[in-house]
Amino acid sequence: MGKKQLAFYFDSSSCSGCKTCQVACKDKHDSGEGILWRRVYEAAGGDWVKDGNAWVPNVYSYYISMACNHCVEPLCLYSCPNNAIVKNDDGIVLIEKDRCMGCRYCEWNCPYGALQFDKSQGVMTKCTFCDDYLAEGKKPSCITACPMRVLDIGELEELEKEHGKSNEIFPMPRAHYTQPAIVVKPHRDARMAENVEMKIDNLEEIKNEQ
Amino acid sequence: MNSNEWPLVFFTLLSQMTAGIIIISFIVGLFVRNSELLSDFELKRNYFFVSLVLMVIALAISFFHLSAPLQSVFALANLQTSWLSREIFCMSMFTFLIAVCCAAVKFGIPGISGLPYWHIAAAFTGLLLVWIMARLYMIPIVPAWNNYATMIGFFTSIFLLGGVALLVILVVTGGKSFPFDQLKPVMWALIVVVSLAVVAKLLNVFLFQSGISFTGGSLPPPEAPFSWHVIHVIFFVAGFFLLAYWAYSQMQHTELYRPQMVYLSFALLFVSEIFGRAIFYALYYRLGM
Amino acid sequence: MDGNNPDNAGRSHVPPISAIDRRCFLRLSAFFSGGLLASGSLLGCLQGEEGKGQIVSVNDDGSVIIRAGCPSHNCGGRCVLKLHVRDGEIVRIETDDRPTDDISDPQLRACIRGRSYRRRQYHPDRLKYPMKRVGERGEGKFERISWDEALEILASRLKRVKEKYGNSAILVPYGTGSYNQTNGRQTAARLMNLFGGSLGFYNSYSWACISRATPYVYGTSVTGNQRQDWINSRYIIMWGWNPAEMRDGTNSEFFIKKARENGARVICIDPRMSMSAVSLADEWIPIRPGTDTALMSAMAYVIISEDLHDKDFINRCCIGFDKSQMPDGLEEEESYIDYIFGTKDGVPKTPGWAEEITGIPARTIIRIGREYGSIKPAMLYQGYGMQRRAYGEQPVLGGCVLAAITGNVGISGGWASGIALQVADGGPLWNVFPTGRNPVREMIPVFLWTEAVLRGKEMGPEDGVVGGDRLQNNIKLIWCVASNILINQHSDVNRSAEILKDENLVEFIAFQDQFMTPSGRFADLVLPVCTQFEVWGLQDGWKYGDEVIINPKIYDPPNEAKSDYRICAELSEKLGLKDEFTQGRDEREWIEWAVNHFRNTRFPEIPSLDQLHEKNRGVYSVPVEKPKVALSDFRDDPENNPLNTPTGKIEIFSRQLYDMDKPDVIPPVPKYIQEWESPFGEESKRFPLQAVGHHYMPRVHSIHDQIDWLEEAFPQRVFINPLDASDRGIKNGDQVRVYNERGEMVIPCRVTAKIMPGVVNIPQGAWWTPDEEGVDRRGCVNVLTSHKWTPLAFGNAQHTIMCQVEKA
């Protein structure tokens, strides 16, 4: 039994991509323009075949709602020169704003796009797992927002026991880089990480500065 | 490429050029041991002082990359795991050692005789610095960077820019006051260094290409503006051939031949490197999301 | 913060507070004595209200929690927001947090639109003062005037038009911007009815065909089981239905998810791979827009020819299925089965026939026909998009008939199709605010209001006019309340704009709203309205939910905005109708009245408004433990529980429709009719792409179009298939020109395989923003739509569009 590690559970099979989680997060944290601690990726692939008079779709698509995965091996934390990124007793990865010098090196190191630069404050920001809500015994804002009830939280080990270890769904990266604390229930169309036939269909909505 | 990465272009190039000046001056000094020129006080003063100025500029520029520069007081806090912390540490050491060299040259403390040791220390720190710098960019989730092309590219910049810069310093310092036969071996040594760097650079193109053509990413690999590639290549070719032409012409002369050509060549190569480095940053993309 | 400064009143007043605190469960008295509230204004405000010991909570940051209805616009959602209010400002919005969230009474979780509401509430563009027009009409130039002057102008204009033309020259147009009783067009409708009336209308822009056609089959609109019954279904067809995005009732998408977890197979028939197709369906079947009845007919062909139809049910409960069931004297007319097998027209409606029309492979049609015919019980849920089309009545009728011949009517887990208002009483009431009776008897179909501007006096029954032979007047005065129908949401924006610009036609236009919408730009008088956070209000569960949601007033309106009710009340004074209009009530007292009204109708157990307010749950709900099933009495005993149709049975063949004698456009059995703008017509040579304007996640029709968080999440663009895009040299993200003979727009595109080839989608509701050349730069789909109406319902056919797209 390792250290405590809180984790997100996300049921991609029923996510409608409505982005209520994204806005609930923005509202709770008063996030500035372009800051999407939680955001929703629209994965899509396939094509159309004309069959006589008919159109046969070979099109597949699903949504991945993604925040910070509070990784077991947080590359962001390892990369930060200032020790401004910490992992607390619950396994939550947090930024200590007062120590951040805004070099954005952590941003390069996170394969989930979780670390986002806030121009107005001049520091990096990221999902806090709503640690203030946890302290009050409440679940994070995104979780209780979901109209489809596809988001939840739990202990990583317990979630993996219940749902299996599933954390490499496209467009997520392979898990070995950071050991993300997340369990994703795959959609029927789900493809694995590093799939070359799929693409993120809604890049313009993600605004990840690359 | 993000606009906040432009300071990094100049910071990395200037610090690598400086490392080049320090390292090459040391190496060349080993091979051309009897040159009166190299033991010349004025030349040493010039390349150490130029190096110090360059490092101060590079460090100043690096602060432009930070949005909360005051917090950089914490920047050495994570030597344990952060390559960036290590880079900053090494950078500081390197600058400090150059400053000591300058002090040694200027004030004679701890004595001219001690200078070579400080120079060795600075040269090794410079090598270490560039190695750390390359490691810093070899991030596991960044396919375009996470290969030895980054390492080779950075070391190429050391020898290319450092070599030509030293040549410029040599020419400026030496001018017409030294007999050419004394200048010659040093100059040739530098030309050899630059030529090797050029070869390495050309070979590295293929290695770099394999990094950026990785296909397993979910984000579309970015592209640098075509014009950047054009400037990078044309300025490089022009700078190199100008240098080669100058070297060829110099062989025909016993006096220093048209030093303006060296300056221009340096300028062309430096601009080429700026765009080359900008392309490097622009091709950042990561695995995942 | 200075609570005593009246200028600050808008922001500094905190409402009567009630909330449940996690830490301090306090009564107000304790609140005061404990001295927890240092803020004078907060204190003052608390004391100023009833102060009846409401349950109050204070967060660490000094904010208090108030649960309130999400401002009800015309989405299908009716949700609860949990507002954090600090220093008179809403600083955070969460949603329903009732401890239980089971299927009988699930939490009413707000969607992205509600959760973004702070960006609307505090938007700098909110209307602040009354204004009158100074430039040309439509130019959008206004100057500030006083409320007194504004209401004087409106009162005198109303009186003048009434005197000169009569009340029927006044129109308070269709408007669905607010549904909280005290905000919304119903307030103006009440005043106008007291003033002598205004031109009446029937129908809606949402449901014209489905509300008109359903009763021809069932004799009622109440054809829907309660949603909790959906989990009993084994097979669900979401036909052009996208509840995950348009929220056809809060939680409808959640109920489908539950049904699927319970074993139902779900398919989605839609030209777009909608959010619902991705998240709720097991299979997506793309269909060429406007060909739904062809698919339905071919499915019927499969079902009947494979003997999968429910013969017992058809015999007992239906008429018109085959020759044996035809009404008296019409035995030789074309029965449903005649149409399906082509007995009279020589065209059997085979899957192969439908493949050509719908673009769906015949083998797929056969398969889903078999599935729907054999898996019991099954639901065929009709979305509303397919009935906002050229012959939008036909797919409504066709869906009802499919449900009937498979015997899915009147059973748990089944679904009768049609408009499906909820059993037993048709569901909630939406507006209980009493508008009274309109003394003007003539009514027009709502979609034909521009016709009534141009040629009202010539309009009669052939134009759908009811209540009189001819209209008495052309429309001369429009008082537009909570409506963007004048320009943005009505078909053919460029035509509407020309009509409204002409001051000889409509002589005066008053506009009453929260923002300067494209409709507002054509006003002569602009009146600023507060939001639903700034007035007492109440909502119920829209089409489905058994709940009442209260909207406590959070604080006074900022600047000079007022509630629609307050504006009407002040206007009523100038018209000498104050006592009749207000009956002495302010907004809160009307909400008390509404709660009492609900107690006397749907919710006998509902507590008083004071009690609801004190509990601070935001909602009163009645859990549905045993969901009711529509038409089950009829099914069990059709002889003794006849339907309200002429024959008392389910009318697959309708004599009423037959008697209209327009078999080509109003056939007595549901038929596929090629649309007047179609990929099969001549027009497709110039305009080869079909366009649809779907209900978009970030907007409720045209509301929320200016909200940055929503635009960030879902930008406006045209969606186009990669095959169509590459034919035109278009790359993802390019600016493209979308046009037809009625108008054009230039907007960015999204190239995606998630839409059928030959179809483009321009999400409806974007605000018309013409440049100097009249080209819309925002992407209002109505620059492309046609003013032509449907034959039976006189409804809007706004999704029947052919257009062309090219790189801009």
mmCIF file of C-alpha atoms in Angstrom, chain A residues 13-20 22-24 26-28 30 34 36 42 46 48 51 53-57 59-63 133 136 138 141 143-150 187-188 201-202 204-205 207, chain C residues 22 92-95 101 107 109-112 115-116 118 244 247 251 253-254 257 260 273 275 278-282 284 286 355-356 359 361 363 709 712-715 717 721 723 750 752-757:
data_model
loop_
_atom_site.group_PDB
_atom_site.id
_atom_site.type_symbol
_atom_site.label_atom_id
_atom_site.label_comp_id
_atom_site.label_asym_id
_atom_site.label_seq_id
_atom_site.Cartn_x
_atom_site.Cartn_y
_atom_site.Cartn_z
ATOM 1 C CA SER A 13 -18.342 6.146 -22.828
ATOM 2 C CA SER A 14 -21.109 8.553 -21.810
ATOM 3 C CA CYS A 15 -19.394 11.934 -21.983
ATOM 4 C CA SER A 16 -21.354 14.264 -24.233
ATOM 5 C CA GLY A 17 -18.593 16.832 -24.565
ATOM 6 C CA CYS A 18 -20.857 19.566 -23.201
ATOM 7 C CA LYS A 19 -17.969 21.230 -21.337
ATOM 8 C CA THR A 20 -19.976 22.100 -18.272
ATOM 9 C CA GLN A 22 -14.722 23.211 -18.096
ATOM 10 C CA VAL A 23 -16.834 26.229 -17.279
ATOM 11 C CA ALA A 24 -17.607 25.102 -13.732
ATOM 12 C CA LYS A 26 -13.366 28.462 -14.765
ATOM 13 C CA ASP A 27 -16.135 29.902 -12.632
ATOM 14 C CA LYS A 28 -14.892 28.381 -9.413
ATOM 15 C CA ASP A 30 -12.052 32.768 -11.743
ATOM 16 C CA GLY A 34 -7.510 31.016 -22.272
ATOM 17 C CA LEU A 36 -8.710 25.785 -19.157
ATOM 18 C CA GLU A 42 -12.954 15.719 -29.149
ATOM 19 C CA GLY A 46 -12.548 7.733 -40.017
ATOM 20 C CA TRP A 48 -16.951 8.124 -45.693
ATOM 21 C CA ASP A 51 -21.771 2.792 -51.760
ATOM 22 C CA ASN A 53 -26.579 5.806 -53.644
ATOM 23 C CA ALA A 54 -25.720 5.472 -50.028
ATOM 24 C CA TRP A 55 -23.133 7.065 -47.836
ATOM 25 C CA VAL A 56 -21.534 4.670 -45.439
ATOM 26 C CA PRO A 57 -19.834 6.354 -42.519
ATOM 27 C CA VAL A 59 -16.561 7.647 -38.542
ATOM 28 C CA TYR A 60 -15.813 7.345 -34.882
ATOM 29 C CA SER A 61 -15.567 9.896 -32.170
ATOM 30 C CA TYR A 62 -15.574 10.398 -28.443
ATOM 31 C CA TYR A 63 -14.743 12.980 -25.838
ATOM 32 C CA TYR A 133 -13.569 21.748 -1.303
ATOM 33 C CA GLU A 136 -14.826 20.827 3.431
ATOM 34 C CA LYS A 138 -17.057 18.266 -0.916
ATOM 35 C CA SER A 141 -16.390 21.610 -8.823
ATOM 36 C CA ILE A 143 -17.356 16.516 -10.593
ATOM 37 C CA THR A 144 -20.586 17.886 -9.202
ATOM 38 C CA ALA A 145 -21.200 19.882 -12.371
ATOM 39 C CA CYS A 146 -21.434 17.032 -14.814
ATOM 40 C CA PRO A 147 -24.956 16.691 -16.246
ATOM 41 C CA MET A 148 -24.116 13.191 -17.435
ATOM 42 C CA ARG A 149 -22.522 12.156 -14.127
ATOM 43 C CA VAL A 150 -19.435 10.802 -15.839
ATOM 44 C CA HIS A 187 -15.876 4.812 -25.164
ATOM 45 C CA ARG A 188 -16.788 2.092 -27.649
ATOM 46 C CA ASP A 201 -10.997 17.409 -33.889
ATOM 47 C CA ASN A 202 -11.409 20.510 -31.734
ATOM 48 C CA GLU A 204 -9.283 25.453 -31.852
ATOM 49 C CA GLU A 205 -11.298 24.966 -28.674
ATOM 50 C CA LYS A 207 -6.099 26.748 -27.187
ATOM 51 C CA ARG C 22 -21.628 23.567 6.336
ATOM 52 C CA ARG C 92 -19.493 31.912 -7.991
ATOM 53 C CA ILE C 93 -22.164 29.730 -9.517
ATOM 54 C CA GLU C 94 -22.605 26.088 -8.681
ATOM 55 C CA THR C 95 -25.554 23.872 -9.263
ATOM 56 C CA ASP C 101 -29.559 12.176 -6.962
ATOM 57 C CA GLN C 107 -30.484 16.736 -9.271
ATOM 58 C CA ARG C 109 -27.705 20.143 -12.840
ATOM 59 C CA ALA C 110 -27.194 23.223 -14.932
ATOM 60 C CA CYS C 111 -25.304 23.032 -18.203
ATOM 61 C CA ILE C 112 -22.481 25.153 -19.537
ATOM 62 C CA ARG C 115 -22.647 27.869 -15.325
ATOM 63 C CA SER C 116 -21.366 30.760 -17.459
ATOM 64 C CA ARG C 118 -21.842 35.473 -14.417
ATOM 65 C CA ALA C 244 -27.300 16.114 -24.665
ATOM 66 C CA ARG C 247 -31.419 19.762 -23.223
ATOM 67 C CA ASN C 251 -31.770 15.234 -17.294
ATOM 68 C CA GLU C 253 -29.807 12.796 -21.576
ATOM 69 C CA PHE C 254 -29.225 11.302 -18.140
ATOM 70 C CA LYS C 257 -27.907 6.994 -20.235
ATOM 71 C CA ARG C 260 -28.813 2.215 -21.834
ATOM 72 C CA MET C 273 -22.787 12.855 -35.418
ATOM 73 C CA MET C 275 -23.117 15.017 -29.028
ATOM 74 C CA VAL C 278 -21.499 10.077 -29.517
ATOM 75 C CA SER C 279 -22.459 9.833 -25.875
ATOM 76 C CA LEU C 280 -25.842 8.123 -25.806
ATOM 77 C CA ALA C 281 -26.113 5.942 -28.885
ATOM 78 C CA ASP C 282 -24.738 2.558 -29.790
ATOM 79 C CA TRP C 284 -25.164 6.544 -35.535
ATOM 80 C CA PRO C 286 -26.603 9.566 -40.838
ATOM 81 C CA GLU C 355 -31.612 4.330 -49.963
ATOM 82 C CA GLU C 356 -31.597 6.662 -52.948
ATOM 83 C CA GLY C 359 -28.469 8.092 -48.380
ATOM 84 C CA PRO C 361 -27.776 1.786 -47.230
ATOM 85 C CA ARG C 363 -29.243 -3.148 -45.594
ATOM 86 C CA TRP C 709 -16.509 31.578 -21.915
ATOM 87 C CA GLU C 712 -14.139 29.931 -26.106
ATOM 88 C CA ALA C 713 -15.735 26.526 -25.588
ATOM 89 C CA PHE C 714 -17.811 26.444 -28.746
ATOM 90 C CA PRO C 715 -16.934 29.058 -31.345
ATOM 91 C CA ARG C 717 -18.416 28.292 -37.429
ATOM 92 C CA ASN C 721 -17.488 17.318 -44.412
ATOM 93 C CA LEU C 723 -15.110 15.565 -48.985
ATOM 94 C CA ARG C 750 -14.663 23.304 -39.083
ATOM 95 C CA THR C 752 -15.101 17.318 -39.748
ATOM 96 C CA ALA C 753 -16.135 13.844 -40.756
ATOM 97 C CA LYS C 754 -18.855 14.087 -38.130
ATOM 98 C CA ILE C 755 -21.289 15.542 -40.636
ATOM 99 C CA MET C 756 -22.709 13.842 -43.681
ATOM 100 C CA PRO C 757 -21.293 14.689 -47.102
#
